[in-house]
Short mmCIF file of C-alpha atoms in Angstrom, two decimals:
data_model
loop_
_atom_site.label_atom_id
_atom_site.label_comp_id
_atom_site.label_asym_id
_atom_site.label_seq_id
_atom_site.Cartn_x
_atom_site.Cartn_y
_atom_site.Cartn_z
CA MET A 221 41.86 -32.50 -41.69
CA THR A 222 42.98 -29.81 -39.22
CA GLY A 223 42.40 -30.69 -35.58
CA TYR A 224 42.83 -29.02 -32.23
CA ASP A 225 44.40 -30.45 -29.11
CA VAL A 226 41.38 -29.49 -27.06
CA VAL A 227 37.74 -28.75 -27.88
CA VAL A 228 35.93 -26.93 -25.10
CA VAL A 229 32.13 -26.90 -25.33
CA GLY A 230 30.77 -23.97 -23.39
CA ALA A 231 32.07 -20.43 -22.66
CA GLY A 232 30.78 -20.01 -19.16
CA PRO A 233 33.04 -19.89 -16.11
CA ALA A 234 34.07 -23.54 -16.32
CA GLY A 235 34.68 -23.53 -20.08
CA LEU A 236 36.68 -20.28 -20.07
CA ALA A 237 38.82 -21.44 -17.15
CA ALA A 238 39.49 -24.79 -18.83
CA ALA A 239 40.46 -23.17 -22.11
CA ALA A 240 42.74 -20.68 -20.40
CA GLY A 241 44.51 -23.38 -18.46
CA ALA A 242 45.01 -25.69 -21.47
CA ALA A 243 46.26 -22.75 -23.63
CA ARG A 244 48.67 -21.70 -20.96
CA ALA A 245 50.20 -25.18 -21.08
CA GLY A 246 50.78 -24.85 -24.78
CA CYS A 247 47.59 -26.69 -26.16
CA LEU A 248 45.90 -25.64 -29.32
CA VAL A 249 42.38 -24.90 -28.05
CA VAL A 250 39.03 -24.01 -29.57
CA VAL A 251 36.03 -22.89 -27.54
CA LEU A 252 32.54 -23.52 -28.95
CA ASP A 253 29.50 -21.67 -27.51
CA ALA A 254 25.85 -21.40 -28.50
CA ALA A 255 25.62 -17.77 -27.46
CA ALA A 256 26.66 -14.64 -29.25
CA ARG A 257 29.01 -13.56 -26.46
CA PRO A 258 31.22 -15.55 -24.00
CA GLY A 259 30.35 -15.62 -20.28
CA GLY A 260 27.56 -18.12 -19.97
CA GLN A 261 24.42 -17.30 -17.92
CA PHE A 262 26.54 -16.12 -14.95
CA TRP A 263 28.28 -13.39 -17.03
CA ARG A 264 25.53 -12.81 -19.56
CA HIS A 265 25.78 -9.20 -20.66
CA ARG A 266 24.92 -6.60 -23.24
CA PRO A 267 27.49 -5.41 -25.84
CA GLY A 268 29.78 -2.90 -24.21
CA ALA A 269 28.72 -3.78 -20.68
CA ASP A 270 31.05 -2.46 -17.93
CA GLY A 271 30.21 -5.15 -15.38
CA THR A 272 27.67 -3.14 -13.41
CA GLY A 273 25.47 -5.65 -11.51
CA HIS A 274 27.66 -8.62 -12.27
CA HIS A 275 29.60 -10.67 -9.74
CA ASP A 276 33.34 -11.10 -10.14
CA TRP A 277 33.36 -9.18 -13.47
CA ARG A 278 37.17 -8.75 -13.02
CA THR A 279 37.60 -12.52 -13.33
CA PHE A 280 35.50 -12.52 -16.47
CA THR A 281 37.51 -9.71 -18.11
CA ARG A 282 40.73 -11.61 -17.28
CA LEU A 283 39.46 -14.85 -18.83
CA ARG A 284 37.96 -13.02 -21.84
CA GLU A 285 41.32 -11.41 -22.56
CA GLN A 286 42.90 -14.93 -22.70
CA LEU A 287 40.55 -15.86 -25.48
CA GLY A 288 43.10 -14.19 -27.70
CA ARG A 289 45.27 -17.28 -27.12
CA VAL A 290 42.54 -19.71 -28.28
CA THR A 291 40.11 -20.00 -31.18
CA TYR A 292 36.66 -18.84 -30.06
CA ARG A 293 33.55 -19.53 -32.02
CA ALA A 294 30.27 -17.91 -31.03
CA ASP A 295 26.76 -18.98 -32.25
CA ALA A 296 28.17 -22.58 -32.52
CA ALA A 297 25.73 -24.73 -30.72
CA VAL A 298 26.98 -28.32 -30.52
CA TRP A 299 24.35 -30.80 -31.65
CA PHE A 300 26.33 -34.05 -31.94
CA VAL A 301 29.71 -35.46 -30.84
CA GLU A 302 31.26 -38.71 -31.98
CA ALA A 303 34.55 -40.50 -31.65
CA ASP A 304 36.89 -40.01 -34.60
CA THR A 305 40.52 -40.38 -35.54
CA ILE A 306 42.66 -37.18 -35.47
CA ALA A 307 46.11 -37.49 -37.20
CA GLY A 308 46.06 -41.19 -36.52
CA GLU A 309 45.16 -40.79 -32.85
CA PRO A 310 41.77 -41.29 -31.09
CA GLY A 311 39.81 -37.98 -30.97
CA PHE A 312 36.40 -36.50 -31.45
CA ALA A 313 34.37 -34.91 -34.26
CA VAL A 314 32.20 -32.16 -32.71
CA HIS A 315 29.34 -31.09 -34.98
CA THR A 316 27.97 -27.58 -34.62
CA ARG A 317 25.55 -25.41 -36.48
CA ALA A 318 28.59 -23.55 -37.80
CA GLY A 319 30.39 -26.65 -39.07
CA THR A 320 32.43 -29.58 -37.66
CA VAL A 321 35.45 -29.22 -35.39
CA TYR A 322 37.99 -32.00 -34.58
CA GLY A 323 39.97 -32.40 -31.44
CA ARG A 324 42.08 -34.94 -29.49
CA ARG A 325 40.47 -34.07 -26.16
CA LEU A 326 37.00 -32.78 -25.28
CA VAL A 327 35.92 -30.71 -22.32
CA VAL A 328 32.16 -30.69 -21.66
CA ALA A 329 31.26 -27.39 -19.82
CA THR A 330 27.69 -26.98 -20.99
CA GLY A 331 26.28 -25.66 -17.67
CA ALA A 332 22.67 -26.15 -16.60
CA HIS A 333 19.16 -24.81 -17.16
CA ASP A 334 16.29 -23.97 -14.82
CA ARG A 335 14.50 -26.80 -13.11
CA VAL A 336 10.78 -26.32 -12.56
CA VAL A 337 7.84 -28.35 -11.38
CA PRO A 338 4.28 -27.86 -12.59
CA PHE A 339 1.32 -26.40 -10.78
CA PRO A 340 -2.09 -25.18 -11.97
CA GLY A 341 -1.66 -22.15 -14.21
CA TRP A 342 2.10 -22.40 -14.71
CA ASP A 343 1.54 -22.21 -18.46
CA LEU A 344 0.06 -18.72 -18.31
CA PRO A 345 1.83 -15.80 -20.08
CA GLY A 346 3.65 -13.92 -17.27
CA VAL A 347 5.00 -17.11 -15.62
CA VAL A 348 8.71 -17.54 -16.36
CA THR A 349 11.68 -19.39 -14.91
CA ALA A 350 13.92 -17.55 -12.44
CA GLY A 351 16.82 -17.91 -14.82
CA GLY A 352 14.76 -16.52 -17.70
CA ALA A 353 13.91 -13.46 -15.62
CA GLN A 354 17.58 -12.97 -14.81
CA ALA A 355 18.61 -13.49 -18.44
CA LEU A 356 16.37 -10.59 -19.47
CA LEU A 357 17.89 -8.41 -16.71
CA LYS A 358 21.46 -9.18 -17.63
CA GLY A 359 21.06 -9.48 -21.42
CA GLN A 360 18.56 -6.67 -22.08
CA GLY A 361 18.49 -4.61 -18.91
CA VAL A 362 14.74 -4.93 -18.49
CA SER A 363 12.29 -6.63 -16.15
CA PHE A 364 9.62 -8.90 -17.54
CA ALA A 365 6.80 -7.56 -15.32
CA SER A 366 5.92 -4.73 -13.01
CA ARG A 367 4.58 -6.56 -9.92
CA VAL A 368 6.38 -9.85 -9.40
CA VAL A 369 6.37 -12.92 -7.14
CA VAL A 370 9.63 -14.91 -7.01
CA ALA A 371 9.08 -18.54 -5.81
CA GLY A 372 10.75 -21.86 -5.60
CA THR A 373 13.78 -22.90 -3.53
CA GLY A 374 17.45 -22.06 -3.23
CA PRO A 375 19.73 -19.02 -2.83
CA PHE A 376 19.27 -18.20 -6.54
CA LEU A 377 15.91 -16.65 -5.76
CA LEU A 378 17.70 -13.76 -3.93
CA PRO A 379 19.74 -12.29 -6.83
CA VAL A 380 16.68 -12.64 -9.10
CA ALA A 381 14.50 -10.82 -6.61
CA THR A 382 16.92 -8.03 -5.92
CA GLY A 383 17.71 -7.69 -9.61
CA LEU A 384 14.07 -7.25 -10.44
CA ALA A 385 13.63 -4.74 -7.68
CA ALA A 386 16.65 -2.76 -8.82
CA ALA A 387 15.22 -2.69 -12.34
CA GLY A 388 12.05 -1.03 -11.08
CA SER A 389 9.71 -4.00 -10.47
CA VAL A 390 7.72 -4.20 -7.24
CA VAL A 391 8.64 -7.68 -5.81
CA VAL A 392 5.59 -8.50 -3.65
CA ALA A 393 7.07 -11.67 -2.20
CA VAL A 394 9.92 -14.10 -2.31
CA CYS A 395 8.51 -17.58 -1.40
CA GLU A 396 11.05 -20.14 -0.28
CA ALA A 397 9.67 -23.67 -0.15
CA ASN A 398 12.10 -24.79 2.50
CA ASP A 399 13.29 -23.38 5.80
CA PRO A 400 16.73 -21.58 5.70
CA LEU A 401 17.09 -22.39 9.44
CA GLY A 402 18.21 -25.77 8.06
CA TYR A 403 21.64 -24.12 7.60
CA ALA A 404 22.04 -24.52 11.43
CA ARG A 405 22.51 -28.26 10.76
CA GLN A 406 25.22 -27.50 8.14
CA LEU A 407 27.52 -25.21 10.11
CA ARG A 408 30.83 -26.84 9.15
CA PRO A 409 30.46 -26.66 5.34
CA VAL A 410 28.80 -23.26 5.56
CA ALA A 411 31.59 -21.89 7.75
CA GLY A 412 34.07 -23.03 5.08
CA ALA A 413 32.53 -20.68 2.52
CA ALA A 414 32.79 -17.30 4.18
CA GLY A 415 32.55 -15.53 0.79
CA LYS A 416 29.16 -17.04 0.19
CA LEU A 417 27.95 -15.94 3.57
CA ALA A 418 29.01 -12.37 2.88
CA GLU A 419 27.26 -12.54 -0.52
CA ALA A 420 24.04 -13.79 1.16
CA GLY A 421 24.33 -10.89 3.61
CA ARG A 422 24.50 -8.33 0.74
CA TYR A 423 21.45 -9.82 -0.87
CA GLY A 424 19.62 -9.69 2.52
CA TRP A 425 20.53 -5.97 2.74
CA ARG A 426 19.19 -5.31 -0.70
CA MET A 427 15.94 -7.14 0.14
CA LEU A 428 15.51 -4.94 3.18
CA ARG A 429 16.28 -1.73 1.22
CA HIS A 430 13.73 -2.61 -1.43
CA ARG A 431 11.30 -3.82 1.30
CA VAL A 432 10.88 -7.28 -0.30
CA PRO A 433 8.88 -9.69 1.93
CA TYR A 434 10.52 -13.09 2.42
CA ARG A 435 8.30 -16.04 3.20
CA ARG A 436 9.79 -19.39 4.29
CA ARG A 437 8.09 -22.72 3.73
CA THR A 438 5.71 -21.04 1.33
CA VAL A 439 4.88 -22.19 -2.25
CA VAL A 440 2.88 -21.02 -5.19
CA VAL A 441 0.11 -23.67 -5.54
CA ALA A 442 -1.76 -21.98 -8.41
CA ALA A 443 -1.40 -19.11 -10.86
CA HIS A 444 -4.57 -17.32 -12.04
CA GLY A 445 -5.62 -15.40 -15.16
CA THR A 446 -7.25 -15.84 -18.57
CA ASP A 447 -5.02 -14.51 -21.30
CA ARG A 448 -2.16 -13.66 -18.92
CA LEU A 449 -1.19 -13.86 -15.21
CA THR A 450 -3.19 -11.71 -12.74
CA GLY A 451 -2.44 -13.35 -9.47
CA VAL A 452 -1.24 -16.40 -7.49
CA THR A 453 -2.38 -18.55 -4.57
CA LEU A 454 0.25 -19.09 -1.89
CA ALA A 455 0.22 -21.72 0.80
CA SER A 456 2.44 -22.82 3.76
CA VAL A 457 3.90 -26.26 3.52
CA ASP A 458 5.46 -28.72 5.92
CA ALA A 459 8.99 -30.19 5.58
CA GLY A 460 7.87 -32.60 2.97
CA GLY A 461 6.02 -30.06 0.85
CA ALA A 462 2.51 -30.96 1.85
CA VAL A 463 0.17 -28.04 1.92
CA LEU A 464 -1.04 -26.97 5.37
CA ALA A 465 -4.82 -26.64 5.22
CA GLY A 466 -6.21 -23.17 5.81
CA THR A 467 -2.96 -21.38 5.01
CA GLU A 468 -3.86 -20.38 1.46
CA SER A 469 -3.78 -16.69 0.53
CA GLU A 470 -3.82 -14.79 -2.76
CA LEU A 471 -1.55 -12.12 -4.17
CA GLU A 472 -2.11 -9.87 -7.21
CA CYS A 473 0.80 -9.90 -9.62
CA ASP A 474 1.51 -9.76 -13.40
CA GLY A 475 4.75 -11.76 -13.13
CA LEU A 476 5.85 -14.97 -11.44
CA ALA A 477 9.52 -16.15 -11.58
CA VAL A 478 9.89 -19.77 -10.52
CA GLY A 479 13.00 -21.87 -9.90
CA PHE A 480 13.61 -25.11 -8.08
CA GLY A 481 17.30 -25.35 -8.74
CA PHE A 482 18.98 -26.40 -11.97
CA THR A 483 19.23 -29.33 -14.33
CA PRO A 484 22.74 -30.01 -15.65
CA GLN A 485 22.99 -30.33 -19.39
CA VAL A 486 24.58 -33.69 -19.72
CA GLU A 487 23.39 -34.63 -23.22
CA LEU A 488 26.80 -34.67 -24.84
CA GLY A 489 28.35 -36.82 -22.04
CA LEU A 490 25.43 -39.32 -22.19
CA ALA A 491 25.74 -39.55 -26.03
CA LEU A 492 29.40 -40.51 -25.57
CA GLY A 493 28.65 -43.04 -22.94
CA CYS A 494 30.05 -41.17 -19.91
CA ALA A 495 29.17 -42.67 -16.46
CA THR A 496 26.68 -40.70 -14.42
CA ARG A 497 25.41 -40.52 -10.90
CA LEU A 498 22.45 -39.06 -9.06
CA ASP A 499 23.62 -35.98 -7.11
CA GLY A 500 22.33 -34.76 -3.74
CA ASP A 501 19.87 -32.38 -5.34
CA GLY A 502 18.30 -35.13 -7.46
CA SER A 503 20.12 -34.16 -10.61
CA LEU A 504 21.78 -36.48 -13.03
CA VAL A 505 25.47 -35.47 -13.40
CA LEU A 506 28.66 -36.79 -15.01
CA THR A 507 31.02 -38.73 -12.84
CA VAL A 508 34.69 -37.40 -12.90
CA ASP A 509 37.94 -38.14 -11.15
CA ALA A 510 40.42 -35.76 -9.54
CA ALA A 511 41.55 -34.45 -12.94
CA GLN A 512 37.89 -33.90 -14.07
CA ALA A 513 38.17 -36.81 -16.46
CA THR A 514 35.01 -38.77 -17.19
CA SER A 515 34.81 -42.53 -17.59
CA VAL A 516 35.35 -42.12 -21.41
CA PRO A 517 39.02 -41.67 -22.35
CA GLY A 518 39.72 -38.20 -23.63
CA VAL A 519 36.54 -36.64 -22.33
CA TYR A 520 36.63 -34.18 -19.39
CA ALA A 521 33.81 -32.33 -17.68
CA ALA A 522 33.68 -29.27 -15.45
CA GLY A 523 31.07 -27.00 -13.84
CA GLU A 524 27.47 -27.73 -13.39
CA VAL A 525 27.52 -30.88 -15.44
CA THR A 526 29.47 -32.59 -12.62
CA GLY A 527 27.07 -31.30 -9.95
CA VAL A 528 25.38 -27.92 -9.47
CA GLY A 529 27.63 -25.75 -7.30
CA GLY A 530 27.82 -22.23 -8.56
CA ALA A 531 30.29 -20.16 -10.54
CA GLY A 532 33.15 -20.35 -8.00
CA LEU A 533 33.19 -24.09 -8.09
CA ALA A 534 32.86 -24.08 -11.86
CA LEU A 535 35.97 -21.91 -12.18
CA VAL A 536 38.04 -24.22 -10.03
CA GLU A 537 36.88 -27.32 -11.92
CA GLY A 538 37.54 -25.58 -15.21
CA GLU A 539 41.10 -24.88 -14.16
CA LEU A 540 41.56 -28.53 -13.06
CA ALA A 541 40.11 -29.77 -16.31
CA GLY A 542 42.48 -27.51 -18.31
CA ALA A 543 45.46 -28.90 -16.35
CA GLY A 544 44.08 -32.47 -16.73
CA VAL A 545 43.90 -32.37 -20.55
CA ALA A 546 47.29 -30.66 -20.73
CA LEU A 547 48.91 -33.41 -18.74
CA SER A 548 47.22 -36.07 -20.71
CA LEU A 549 48.67 -34.64 -23.89
CA GLY A 550 52.20 -34.61 -22.40
CA ARG A 551 52.24 -30.87 -21.73
CA PRO A 552 53.50 -29.36 -18.43
CA LEU A 553 51.30 -28.37 -15.59
CA PRO A 554 50.19 -24.80 -16.36
CA TRP A 555 51.00 -23.58 -12.81
CA SER A 556 52.96 -24.68 -9.77
CA GLY A 557 52.25 -27.85 -7.91
CA ARG A 558 51.44 -25.79 -4.82
CA ARG A 559 48.72 -23.88 -6.70
CA HIS A 560 47.38 -27.23 -7.96
CA GLY A 561 47.06 -28.48 -4.42
CA ARG A 562 45.17 -25.38 -3.38
CA LEU A 563 42.77 -25.87 -6.27
CA LEU A 564 42.07 -29.48 -5.18
CA ARG A 565 41.41 -28.37 -1.63
CA THR A 566 39.17 -25.48 -2.75
CA ARG A 567 37.18 -27.90 -4.91
CA ARG A 568 36.59 -30.20 -1.91
CA ARG A 569 35.46 -27.29 0.24
CA LEU A 570 33.07 -25.85 -2.32
CA ARG A 571 31.64 -29.33 -3.07
CA ARG A 572 30.88 -29.67 0.60
CA PHE A 573 29.19 -26.33 0.59
CA ALA A 574 27.12 -27.32 -2.54
CA SER A 575 26.05 -30.54 -0.71
CA ALA A 576 24.86 -28.38 2.20
CA LEU A 577 22.85 -26.20 -0.11
CA HIS A 578 21.21 -29.35 -1.66
CA ALA A 579 20.38 -30.60 1.81
CA VAL A 580 18.71 -27.32 2.83
CA HIS A 581 16.87 -26.65 -0.42
CA PRO A 582 15.50 -29.92 -1.86
CA VAL A 583 12.62 -29.92 -4.30
CA PRO A 584 9.60 -30.54 -2.00
CA ALA A 585 8.65 -34.14 -2.21
CA GLY A 586 4.97 -33.33 -2.03
CA TRP A 587 4.85 -31.16 -5.17
CA PRO A 588 2.76 -33.71 -7.20
CA ASP A 589 -0.06 -33.14 -4.75
CA TRP A 590 -0.29 -29.50 -5.77
CA CYS A 591 -1.33 -30.68 -9.23
CA ALA A 592 -4.85 -31.63 -10.39
CA ASP A 593 -5.09 -34.28 -13.04
CA ASP A 594 -5.74 -31.51 -15.66
CA THR A 595 -2.62 -29.53 -14.86
CA LEU A 596 -0.19 -29.68 -17.82
CA ILE A 597 3.09 -31.37 -17.15
CA CYS A 598 4.40 -31.18 -20.73
CA ARG A 599 3.47 -27.77 -22.23
CA CYS A 600 4.93 -28.57 -25.66
CA GLU A 601 2.65 -31.57 -26.23
CA ASP A 602 -0.26 -30.54 -23.92
CA VAL A 603 0.11 -33.64 -21.70
CA PRO A 604 -1.67 -33.38 -18.41
CA VAL A 605 -0.46 -34.76 -15.06
CA GLY A 606 -3.45 -37.16 -15.12
CA ALA A 607 -2.16 -38.85 -18.31
CA VAL A 608 1.10 -39.82 -16.65
CA ARG A 609 -0.74 -41.08 -13.49
CA GLN A 610 -3.11 -43.06 -15.71
CA ALA A 611 -0.27 -44.60 -17.73
CA VAL A 612 1.26 -45.95 -14.45
CA ARG A 613 -2.03 -47.04 -13.02
CA GLU A 614 -3.74 -48.61 -16.03
CA LEU A 615 -1.00 -49.30 -18.63
CA SER A 616 1.59 -50.74 -16.27
CA VAL A 617 4.16 -48.10 -17.12
CA ALA A 618 6.99 -48.55 -14.68
CA ASP A 619 9.60 -45.92 -15.63
CA ALA A 620 10.02 -42.51 -17.13
CA ARG A 621 10.90 -43.80 -20.62
CA GLY A 622 7.63 -45.74 -20.63
CA ALA A 623 5.69 -42.61 -19.61
CA LYS A 624 7.31 -40.70 -22.41
CA LEU A 625 6.40 -43.27 -24.97
CA MET A 626 2.82 -43.70 -23.85
CA THR A 627 1.97 -40.03 -23.19
CA ARG A 628 4.33 -38.07 -25.48
CA ALA A 629 5.58 -36.08 -22.49
CA GLY A 630 9.01 -34.79 -23.39
CA MET A 631 8.61 -35.34 -27.15
CA GLY A 632 7.94 -31.67 -28.01
CA TRP A 633 10.20 -28.81 -29.02
CA CYS A 634 12.07 -28.64 -25.73
CA GLN A 635 12.69 -32.44 -25.80
CA GLY A 636 12.00 -32.78 -22.16
CA ARG A 637 14.27 -30.01 -20.89
CA THR A 638 11.39 -28.33 -19.14
CA CYS A 639 9.19 -31.28 -18.14
CA GLY A 640 11.66 -34.20 -18.06
CA TYR A 641 12.57 -33.90 -14.34
CA ALA A 642 8.94 -33.48 -13.31
CA THR A 643 7.68 -36.33 -15.42
CA ALA A 644 10.41 -38.67 -14.10
CA CYS A 645 9.55 -37.73 -10.51
CA LEU A 646 5.81 -38.08 -11.06
CA THR A 647 6.18 -41.45 -12.70
CA ALA A 648 8.43 -42.78 -9.87
CA ARG A 649 6.05 -41.47 -7.20
CA ALA A 650 2.96 -42.93 -9.00
CA ALA A 651 4.79 -46.30 -9.20
CA GLY A 652 5.61 -46.14 -5.48
CA ARG A 653 9.40 -46.03 -5.76
CA ALA A 654 12.31 -43.64 -5.52
CA LEU A 655 13.66 -41.55 -8.42
CA THR A 656 16.68 -43.16 -10.17
CA GLY A 657 19.34 -41.92 -12.48
CA ALA A 658 17.90 -44.13 -15.21
CA ASP A 659 14.62 -42.20 -14.95
CA LEU A 660 16.37 -38.90 -15.64
CA ALA A 661 18.64 -40.38 -18.36
CA GLY A 662 15.49 -41.41 -20.22
CA PHE A 663 14.79 -37.70 -20.84
CA ALA A 664 18.36 -36.36 -21.01
CA THR A 665 19.66 -38.82 -23.59
CA ARG A 666 19.38 -37.12 -26.93
CA PRO A 667 21.54 -38.25 -29.84
CA VAL A 668 20.84 -34.85 -31.37
CA ALA A 669 21.64 -32.57 -28.44
CA GLN A 670 20.29 -29.32 -29.86
CA PRO A 671 17.58 -28.51 -32.41
CA VAL A 672 19.04 -28.58 -35.94
CA THR A 673 17.33 -28.04 -39.29
CA LEU A 674 16.92 -30.78 -41.82
CA GLY A 675 18.55 -28.45 -44.35
CA HIS A 676 21.67 -28.37 -42.12
CA LEU A 677 21.75 -32.12 -41.89
CA ALA A 678 21.27 -32.52 -45.61
CA ALA A 679 24.24 -30.19 -46.21
CA GLY A 680 26.48 -32.50 -44.25
CA GLY A 681 26.34 -30.93 -40.74
#
């Protein structure tokens, strides 16, 4: 059985940086990724792309060139990881749709996916996630609709809106659920991220150039249409997300891109027993030490799985993870001690900035009140919000796992990736308590991390 020193799962910024660092230290590295091309969502691109419209493309080309020093396997979605013995030493068997790979160390850099909350009409054709809209822009060069509303919370709404406008769509409104004036209470961490401020300024200029209206403390409370989206109802909200009576208005549109942040993809870490924590944005993330090592020996994590913080932070954590696995294998530090110190300081600074973003852009606590009982919360299994409320009220369901078992929410094709966060929040709210990490783990724990065919399992995986 041939094994690698390091198996890196994910070819986004964190995974590529980890692989490059470990390879530079002399480790035998394999990178596994579900996509056809490296780069992750941040550097998603069409074949032959020259980097137009992408941030920090030069860094991507540098990291991509270093893939020549590692084994790179595209279209290799990892569906299961287990402890194994590699050449008489503890290691891991990593099962993918393209076969099984063995390694002495594992780096989980699986990124995150869009986080959404339900509202009446969110299941209409024409309503997509903000990340989905951007994926079409980056991967295909097309917009998903001609007249678009972008709504939710967080700075990610800005590149989505400006990207859609540049592609020819009319962006009729960007609706931010929170108040960006909240950054005035986060001056110190924001001042430490001057590059992010400049980036926000560039997006602001593009918004002005394309004449995109920006509405703060405004949410979409309903989407309208029969066979597809034709318009939305907007409303102003208070700091807790409660709708202010009499502020409702309607906009015509054929596209709605919604995003309330991101959900880290921690399935592999949970399957291996890695310790987790509830991050400032309400996400379940893997706990790591200064070297990006998790609580499970031999398992490291970097990027959004340790806390949503953007590509810059993911790159730094990836480099630190690459150095961490190299040192654990007795290899030298892949760069000078002075550079390592700078990476540690940069990570602290970017983590503080990420915490500031989470504080300014929380998911509005009052979102469940936007939903009628017949609003679907699980679109795969057609489970309405009222079924979850009833399960808590009449069936003594006390946690998200109980809600899942009693209502089938999260048991469909997406396995709770879309509805898990919302169902966990709704259950906790209906039960009169705060959301916990255990609530989220009930939806994120999947022994089979990705859909896989029975034929593949029968063939030995």
